[in-house]
Short mmCIF file of C-alpha atoms in Angstrom, two decimals:
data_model
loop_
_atom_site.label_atom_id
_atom_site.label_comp_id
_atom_site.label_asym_id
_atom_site.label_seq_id
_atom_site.Cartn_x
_atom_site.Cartn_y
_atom_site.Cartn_z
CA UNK A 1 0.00 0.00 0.00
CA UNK A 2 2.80 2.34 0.53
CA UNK A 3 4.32 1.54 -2.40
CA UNK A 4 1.46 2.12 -4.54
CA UNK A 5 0.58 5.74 -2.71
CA UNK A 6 4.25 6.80 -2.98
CA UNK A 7 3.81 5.74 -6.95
CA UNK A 8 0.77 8.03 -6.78
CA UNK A 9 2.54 10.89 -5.37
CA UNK A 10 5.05 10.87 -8.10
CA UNK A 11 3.12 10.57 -10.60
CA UNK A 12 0.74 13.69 -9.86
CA UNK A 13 4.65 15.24 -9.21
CA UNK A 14 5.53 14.53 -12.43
CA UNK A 15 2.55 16.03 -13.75
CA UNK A 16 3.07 19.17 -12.34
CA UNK A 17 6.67 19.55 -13.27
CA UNK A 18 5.43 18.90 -16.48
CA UNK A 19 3.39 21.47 -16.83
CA UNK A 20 6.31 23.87 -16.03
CA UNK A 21 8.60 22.76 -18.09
CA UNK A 22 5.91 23.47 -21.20
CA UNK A 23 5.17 27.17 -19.43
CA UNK A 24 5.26 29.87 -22.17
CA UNK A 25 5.80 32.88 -19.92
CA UNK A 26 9.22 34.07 -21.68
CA UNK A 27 8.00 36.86 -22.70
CA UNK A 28 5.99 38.00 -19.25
CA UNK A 29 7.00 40.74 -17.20
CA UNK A 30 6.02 40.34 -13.37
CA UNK A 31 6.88 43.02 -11.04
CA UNK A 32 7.24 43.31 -7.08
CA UNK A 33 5.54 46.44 -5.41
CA UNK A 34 7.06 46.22 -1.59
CA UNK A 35 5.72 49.11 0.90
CA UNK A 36 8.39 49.17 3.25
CA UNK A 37 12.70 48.15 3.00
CA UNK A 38 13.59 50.02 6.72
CA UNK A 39 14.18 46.53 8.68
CA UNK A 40 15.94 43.37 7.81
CA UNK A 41 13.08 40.91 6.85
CA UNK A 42 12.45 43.26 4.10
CA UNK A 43 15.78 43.85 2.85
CA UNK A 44 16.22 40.15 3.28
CA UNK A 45 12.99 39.43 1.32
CA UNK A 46 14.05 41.75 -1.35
CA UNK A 47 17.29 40.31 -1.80
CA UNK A 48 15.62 36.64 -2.29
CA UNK A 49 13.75 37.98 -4.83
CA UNK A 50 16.54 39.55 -6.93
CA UNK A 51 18.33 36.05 -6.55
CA UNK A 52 15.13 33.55 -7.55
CA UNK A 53 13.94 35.80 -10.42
CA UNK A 54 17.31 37.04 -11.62
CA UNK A 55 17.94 33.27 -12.16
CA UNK A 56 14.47 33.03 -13.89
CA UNK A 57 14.92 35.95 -16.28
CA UNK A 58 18.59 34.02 -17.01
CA UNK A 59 16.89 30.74 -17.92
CA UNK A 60 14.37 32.70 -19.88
CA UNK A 61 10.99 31.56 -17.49
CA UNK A 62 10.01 35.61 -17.66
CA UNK A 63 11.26 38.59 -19.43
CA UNK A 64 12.14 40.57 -16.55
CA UNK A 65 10.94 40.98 -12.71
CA UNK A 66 12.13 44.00 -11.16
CA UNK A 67 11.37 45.31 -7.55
CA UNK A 68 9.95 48.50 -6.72
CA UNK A 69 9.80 49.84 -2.90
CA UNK A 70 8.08 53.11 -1.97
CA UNK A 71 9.47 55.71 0.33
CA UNK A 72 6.87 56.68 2.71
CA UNK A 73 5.23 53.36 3.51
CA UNK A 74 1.75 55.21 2.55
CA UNK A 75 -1.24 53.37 0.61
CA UNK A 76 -1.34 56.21 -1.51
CA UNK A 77 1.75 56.25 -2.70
CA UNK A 78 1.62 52.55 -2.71
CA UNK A 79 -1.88 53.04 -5.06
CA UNK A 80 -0.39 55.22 -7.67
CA UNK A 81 2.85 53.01 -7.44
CA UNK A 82 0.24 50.28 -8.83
CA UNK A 83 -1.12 52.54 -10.81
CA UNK A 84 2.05 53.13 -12.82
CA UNK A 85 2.76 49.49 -13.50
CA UNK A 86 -0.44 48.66 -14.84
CA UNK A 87 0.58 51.81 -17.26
CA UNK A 88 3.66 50.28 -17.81
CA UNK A 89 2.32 47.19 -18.96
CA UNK A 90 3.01 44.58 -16.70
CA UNK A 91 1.26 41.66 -16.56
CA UNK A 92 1.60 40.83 -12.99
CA UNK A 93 2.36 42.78 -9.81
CA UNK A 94 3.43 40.49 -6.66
CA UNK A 95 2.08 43.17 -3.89
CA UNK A 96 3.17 43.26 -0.35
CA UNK A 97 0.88 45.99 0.77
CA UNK A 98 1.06 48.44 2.96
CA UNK A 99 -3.03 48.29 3.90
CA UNK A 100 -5.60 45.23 3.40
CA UNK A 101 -8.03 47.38 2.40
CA UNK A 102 -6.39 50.72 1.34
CA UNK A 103 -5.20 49.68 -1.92
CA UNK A 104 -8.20 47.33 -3.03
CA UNK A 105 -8.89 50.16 -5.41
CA UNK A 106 -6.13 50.06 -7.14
CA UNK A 107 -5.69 46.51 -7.10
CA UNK A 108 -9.26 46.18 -9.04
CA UNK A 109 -8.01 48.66 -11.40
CA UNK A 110 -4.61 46.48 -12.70
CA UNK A 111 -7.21 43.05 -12.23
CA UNK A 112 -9.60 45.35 -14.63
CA UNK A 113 -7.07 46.04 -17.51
CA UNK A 114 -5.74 42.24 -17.38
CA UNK A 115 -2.75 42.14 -14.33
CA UNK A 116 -2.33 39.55 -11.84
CA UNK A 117 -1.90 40.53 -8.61
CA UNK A 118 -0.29 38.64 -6.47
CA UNK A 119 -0.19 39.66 -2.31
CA UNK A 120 2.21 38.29 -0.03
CA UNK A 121 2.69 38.90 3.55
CA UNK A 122 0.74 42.10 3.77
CA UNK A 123 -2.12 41.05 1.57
CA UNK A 124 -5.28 42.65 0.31
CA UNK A 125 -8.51 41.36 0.48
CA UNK A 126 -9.89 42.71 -3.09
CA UNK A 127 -11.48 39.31 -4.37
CA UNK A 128 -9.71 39.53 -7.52
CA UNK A 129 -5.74 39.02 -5.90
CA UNK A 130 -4.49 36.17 -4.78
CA UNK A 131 -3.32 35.78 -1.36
CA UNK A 132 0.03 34.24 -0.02
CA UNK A 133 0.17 34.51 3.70
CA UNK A 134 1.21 32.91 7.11
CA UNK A 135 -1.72 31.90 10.10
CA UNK A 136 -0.19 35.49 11.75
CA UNK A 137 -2.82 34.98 13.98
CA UNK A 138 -1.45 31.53 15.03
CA UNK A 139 2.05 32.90 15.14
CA UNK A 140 1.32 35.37 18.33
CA UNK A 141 -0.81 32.75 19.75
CA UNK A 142 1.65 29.81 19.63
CA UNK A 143 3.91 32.70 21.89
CA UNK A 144 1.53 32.58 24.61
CA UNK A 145 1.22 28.74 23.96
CA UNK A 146 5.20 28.78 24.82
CA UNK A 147 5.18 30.78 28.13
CA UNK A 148 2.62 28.86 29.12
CA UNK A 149 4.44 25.92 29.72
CA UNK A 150 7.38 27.98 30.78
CA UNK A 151 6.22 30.30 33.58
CA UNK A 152 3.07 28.05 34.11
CA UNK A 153 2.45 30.76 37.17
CA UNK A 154 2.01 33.52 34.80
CA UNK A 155 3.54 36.98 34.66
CA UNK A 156 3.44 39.95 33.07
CA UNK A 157 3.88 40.85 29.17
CA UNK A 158 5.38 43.99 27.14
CA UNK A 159 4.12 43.23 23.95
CA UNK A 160 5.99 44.90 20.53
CA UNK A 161 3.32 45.28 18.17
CA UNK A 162 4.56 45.93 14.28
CA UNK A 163 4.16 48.84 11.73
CA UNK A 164 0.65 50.27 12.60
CA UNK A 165 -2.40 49.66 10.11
CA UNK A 166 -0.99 46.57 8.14
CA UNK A 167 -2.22 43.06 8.36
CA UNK A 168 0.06 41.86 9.73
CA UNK A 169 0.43 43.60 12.88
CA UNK A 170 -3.17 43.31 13.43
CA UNK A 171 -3.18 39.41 12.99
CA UNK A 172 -0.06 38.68 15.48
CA UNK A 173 -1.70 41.28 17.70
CA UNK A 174 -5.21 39.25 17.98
CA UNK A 175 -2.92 36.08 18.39
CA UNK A 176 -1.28 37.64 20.83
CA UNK A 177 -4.61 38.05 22.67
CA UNK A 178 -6.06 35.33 22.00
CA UNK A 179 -3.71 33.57 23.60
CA UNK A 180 -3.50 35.94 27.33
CA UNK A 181 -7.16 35.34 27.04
CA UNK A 182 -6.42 31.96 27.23
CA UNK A 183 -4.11 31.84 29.77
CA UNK A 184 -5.57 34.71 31.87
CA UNK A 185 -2.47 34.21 34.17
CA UNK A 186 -0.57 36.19 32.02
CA UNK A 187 -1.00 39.86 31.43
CA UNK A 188 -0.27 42.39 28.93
CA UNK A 189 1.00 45.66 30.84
CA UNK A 190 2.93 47.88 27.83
CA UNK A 191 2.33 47.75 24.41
CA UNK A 192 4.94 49.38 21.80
CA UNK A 193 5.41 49.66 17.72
CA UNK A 194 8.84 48.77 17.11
CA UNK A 195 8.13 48.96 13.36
CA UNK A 196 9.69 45.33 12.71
CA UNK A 197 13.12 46.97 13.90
CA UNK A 198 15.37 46.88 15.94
CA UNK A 199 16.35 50.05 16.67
CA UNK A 200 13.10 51.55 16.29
CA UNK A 201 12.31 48.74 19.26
CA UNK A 202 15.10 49.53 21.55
CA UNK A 203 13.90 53.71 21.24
CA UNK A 204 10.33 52.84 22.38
CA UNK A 205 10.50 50.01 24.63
CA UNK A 206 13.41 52.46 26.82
CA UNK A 207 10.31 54.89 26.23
CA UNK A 208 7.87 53.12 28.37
CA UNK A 209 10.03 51.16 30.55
CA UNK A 210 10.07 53.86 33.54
CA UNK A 211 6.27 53.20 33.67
CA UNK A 212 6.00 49.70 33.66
CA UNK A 213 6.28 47.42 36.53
CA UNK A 214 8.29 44.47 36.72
CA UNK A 215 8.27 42.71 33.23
CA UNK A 216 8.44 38.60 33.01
CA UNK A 217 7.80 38.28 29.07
CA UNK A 218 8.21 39.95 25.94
CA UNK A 219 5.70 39.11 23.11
CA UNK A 220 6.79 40.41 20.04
CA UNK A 221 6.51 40.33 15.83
CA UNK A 222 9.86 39.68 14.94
CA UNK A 223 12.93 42.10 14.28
CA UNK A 224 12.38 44.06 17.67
CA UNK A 225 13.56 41.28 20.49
CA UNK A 226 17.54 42.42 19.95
CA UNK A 227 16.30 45.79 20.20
CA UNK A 228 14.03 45.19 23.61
CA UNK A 229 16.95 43.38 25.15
CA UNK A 230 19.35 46.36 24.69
CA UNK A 231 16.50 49.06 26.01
CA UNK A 232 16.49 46.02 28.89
CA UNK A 233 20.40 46.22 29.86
CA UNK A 234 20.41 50.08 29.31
CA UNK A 235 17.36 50.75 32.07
CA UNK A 236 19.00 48.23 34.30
CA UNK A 237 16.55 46.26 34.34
CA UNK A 238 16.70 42.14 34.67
CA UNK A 239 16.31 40.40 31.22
CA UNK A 240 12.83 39.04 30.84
CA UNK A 241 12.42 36.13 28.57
CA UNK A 242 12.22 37.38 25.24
CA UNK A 243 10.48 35.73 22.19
CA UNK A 244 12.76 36.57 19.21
CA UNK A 245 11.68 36.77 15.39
CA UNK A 246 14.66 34.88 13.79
CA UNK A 247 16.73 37.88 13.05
CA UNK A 248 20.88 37.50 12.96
CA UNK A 249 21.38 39.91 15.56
CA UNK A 250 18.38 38.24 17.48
CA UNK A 251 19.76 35.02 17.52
CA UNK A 252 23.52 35.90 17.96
CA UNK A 253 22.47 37.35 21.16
CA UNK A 254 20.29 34.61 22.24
CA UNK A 255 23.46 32.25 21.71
CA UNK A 256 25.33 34.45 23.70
CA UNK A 257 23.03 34.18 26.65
CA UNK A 258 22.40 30.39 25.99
CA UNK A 259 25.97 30.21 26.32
CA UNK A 260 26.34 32.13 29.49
CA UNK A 261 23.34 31.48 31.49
CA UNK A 262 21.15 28.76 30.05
CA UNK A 263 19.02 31.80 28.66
CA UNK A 264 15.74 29.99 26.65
CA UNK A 265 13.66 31.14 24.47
CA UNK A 266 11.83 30.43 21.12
CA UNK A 267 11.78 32.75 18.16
CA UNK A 268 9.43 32.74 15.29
CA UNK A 269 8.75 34.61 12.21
CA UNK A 270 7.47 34.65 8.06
CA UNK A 271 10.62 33.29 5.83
CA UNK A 272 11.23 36.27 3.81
CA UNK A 273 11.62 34.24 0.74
CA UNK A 274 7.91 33.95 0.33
CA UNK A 275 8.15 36.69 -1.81
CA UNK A 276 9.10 34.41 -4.05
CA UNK A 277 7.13 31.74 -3.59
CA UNK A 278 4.64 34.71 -5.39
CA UNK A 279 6.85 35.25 -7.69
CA UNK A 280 6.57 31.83 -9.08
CA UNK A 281 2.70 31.76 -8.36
CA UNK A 282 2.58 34.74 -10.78
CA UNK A 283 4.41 32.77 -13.41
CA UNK A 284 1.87 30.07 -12.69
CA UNK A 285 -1.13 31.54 -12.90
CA UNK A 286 0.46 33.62 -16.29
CA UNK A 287 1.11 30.53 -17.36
CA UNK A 288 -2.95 29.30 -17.65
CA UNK A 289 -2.55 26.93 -14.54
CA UNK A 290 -5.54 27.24 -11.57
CA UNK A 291 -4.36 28.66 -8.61
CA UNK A 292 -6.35 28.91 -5.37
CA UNK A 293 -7.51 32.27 -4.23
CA UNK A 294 -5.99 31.79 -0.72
CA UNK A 295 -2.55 30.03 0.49
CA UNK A 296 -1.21 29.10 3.34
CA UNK A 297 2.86 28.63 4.07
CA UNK A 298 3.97 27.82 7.67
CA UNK A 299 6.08 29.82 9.74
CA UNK A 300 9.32 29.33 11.02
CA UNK A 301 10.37 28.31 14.54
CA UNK A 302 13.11 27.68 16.02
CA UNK A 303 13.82 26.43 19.32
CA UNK A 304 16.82 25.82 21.97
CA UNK A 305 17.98 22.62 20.55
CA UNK A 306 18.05 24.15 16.74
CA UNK A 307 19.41 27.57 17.53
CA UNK A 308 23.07 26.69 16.78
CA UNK A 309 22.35 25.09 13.13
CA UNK A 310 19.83 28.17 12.18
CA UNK A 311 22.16 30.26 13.31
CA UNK A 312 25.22 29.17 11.16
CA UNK A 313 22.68 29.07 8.34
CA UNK A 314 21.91 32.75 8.77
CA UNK A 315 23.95 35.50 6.96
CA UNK A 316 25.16 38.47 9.46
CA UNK A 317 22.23 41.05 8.83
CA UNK A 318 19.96 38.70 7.82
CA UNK A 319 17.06 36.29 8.52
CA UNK A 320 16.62 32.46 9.22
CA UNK A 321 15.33 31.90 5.58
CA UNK A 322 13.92 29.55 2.99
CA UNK A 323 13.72 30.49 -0.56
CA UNK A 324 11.29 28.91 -3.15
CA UNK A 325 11.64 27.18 -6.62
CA UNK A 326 9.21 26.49 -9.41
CA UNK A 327 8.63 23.28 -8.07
CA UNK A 328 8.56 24.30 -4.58
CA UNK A 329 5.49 26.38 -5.56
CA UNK A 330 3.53 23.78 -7.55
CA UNK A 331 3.68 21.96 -4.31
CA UNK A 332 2.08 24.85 -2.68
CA UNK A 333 -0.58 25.46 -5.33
CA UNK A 334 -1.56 21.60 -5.63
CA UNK A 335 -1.89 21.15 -1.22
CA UNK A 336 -4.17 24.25 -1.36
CA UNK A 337 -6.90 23.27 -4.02
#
C-alpha cells in the first residue's frame, strides 16, 4: 500500500513539473511592489527575490521581474505606485501591501485592464488578488502557547506590536490576545510599535520602561527582540524572557546568553523568501494553470535545541530563511486546491 501511494505521489509530481517545463511565460513581465525596506526581513525578502527571479529571467521563465519599494510606507503612494505598473504594462504585480483594504482600489483597477496581482505577507482582500500569507494569527498565539508551559504561574507581558495599520500587525496582535485570554495568568501591561526593527524597538521600549512594573515576558513580531533586550540592559533592568523573530542579531544574542546562562527562548517569524514563492505563483497563474484564491505557508520556529544550526545558516544582517523554486510552488498550489 505504501508503495502504490508513494507511486501516486510521483506521478501527480511529475505532472506538475510537467506542466512547467511546457510554461510559455518568456516573454511576461512580473513586477514586485514592496511598501516598506527600513528593517531586515524586508531587505532580506528583497534580496531573495533579486536572486530567484534574476535566475528566472537568465533561464528565460520571464522577461524581466524588477522590484519597486516606496518611500513613505503610505497606501497612496503605494496606489499610484500600482497605478504606474499597470501603465507600464506589466502583466503581474506580486504586492506586499502596505493596507488590506487601502489599496483594493487600485488593485481592481490592474485586475480590470488584465494584471495579476499577487499579495504576499501584507495582503489585500480585493477578491480579484491572490493571497500568499502565514496563520499570523497563530504565530502570536503559539507565543503565549510557549510561556505557558514555561512560567506556568504567569507573569506579566510587554508586547511589541509591528508597523501600525498593516495586516500583519493586526493578525499577530489578535494572536497575541487570544492567547492571554487563554491563559488569563498572564497579562499584557505595555504595548509598543517597534516597526519590525530593531532600533526603532530599543527607542520605544526604553520609552515606556520607567512606567511599567516588573516585566516577566516579551511578546513580540519579529525584528524588535535584539532591540528590547538592549532598552532592557540600558534601564537596568533584569532580562525578561524574550520571544525573538529569527533575526541575525536576534539570535547571535540569544546564543550568547544560551551560552552564558542557560538563557531559553523560542523565536518565530514569516521566511522572507515567500516573496518568491509569489513570484513563481505569478508565473503560474500567467502561465494558464488554476491557482487557489488563498494560500497558506507555515512559519518558522526555532527552538533551543536548533538555535546553533539556524544560526550558522543565517547571513550576518539577515534572517533564518527559505527560498522557493518552481517546483517548490507547484507543491504549494496543488496542497491548497
Amino acid at each position: 500500500m505504501l508503495k502504490k501511494s508513494l507511486i501516486s505521489v510521483v506521478a501527480v509530481s511529475a505532472i506538475f513539473m510537467a506542466g512547467a517545463a511546457s510554461a510559455d511565460t518568456a516573454g511576461k513581465r512580473i513586477a514586485l511592489s514592496n511598501n516598506y525596506a527600513g528593517n531586515s526581513w524586508r531587505q532580506a525578502m528583497l534580496k531573495s527575490w533579486d536572486k530567484v527571479t534574476g535566475k528566472a529571467v537568465a533561464d528565460g521563465i520571464v522577461k524581466e521581474a524588477p522590484a519597486f519599494t516606496t518611500a513613505e510606507n503610505q497606501a497612496t503612494e503605494q496606489a499610484a505606485q500600482i497605478q504606474n505598473l499597470i501603465l507600464q504594462g506589466y502583466d503581474a504585480i506580486v504586492l506586499n501591501a502596505a493596507s488590506p483594504t487601502a489599496l483594493n482600489g487600485a488593485v481592481k483597477e490592474a485586475c480590470s485592464a488584465g494584471v495579476t496581482v499577487v499579495s504576499f505577507d501584507g495582503v489585500v482582500t480585493e477578491p480579484c488578488a491572490w493571497r500568499i500569507a502565514v496563520d499570523f494569527a497563530k504565530m502570536g498565539e503559539v507565543q503565549l502557547d510557549y510561556l505557558a508551559k514555561r512560567m506556568a504561574g504567569g507573569g506579566n507581558l510587554l508586547e511589541i506590536r509591528g508597523l501600525a495599520g498593516v495586516f500583519v500587525d493586526d493578525e499577530i496582535h489578535k494572536g497575541i490576545a487570544a492567547g492571554v485570554k487563554k491563559y488569563p495568568q498572564f497579562k499584557i501591561v505595555g504595548s509598543v510599535h517597534g516597526d519590525w526593527a530593531q532600533t526603532v524597538a530599543q527607542k520605544n521600549v526604553a520609552g515606556v520602561l520607567p512606567s511599567l512594573p516588573k516585566v516577566d515576558a516579551v511578546v513580540t513580531q519579529g525584528g524588535d527582540g535584539y532591540g528590547a533586550a538592549q532598552a532592557f540592559k540600558a534601564a537596568s533592568r533584569p532580562t525578561p524572557l524574550i520571544v525573538m523573530g529569527n533575526r541575525h542579531d536576534e539570535l547571535t544574542w540569544w546564543k550568547q546568553q544560551k551560552d552564558a546562562s542557560k538563557y531559553e527562548t523560542m523565536s518565530v517569524s514569516i521566511a522572507p523568501g515567500v516573496s518568491t514563492l509569489a513570484f513563481w505563483v505569478a508565473q503560474q497563474i500567467l502561465d494558464g494553470k488554476q491557482v487557489p484564491k488563498d494560500m497558506i505557508v507555515p512559519f518558522l520556529r526555532i527552538d533551543q535545541e536548533n538555535l546553533e544550526q539556524n544560526l550558522a545558516n543565517t547571513e550576518p544582517g539577515g534572517v533564518a530563511n527559505v527560498e522557493y523554486s518552481q517546483a517548490d510552488a507547484l507543491k504549494v498550489i496543488a496542497s491548497a486546491k
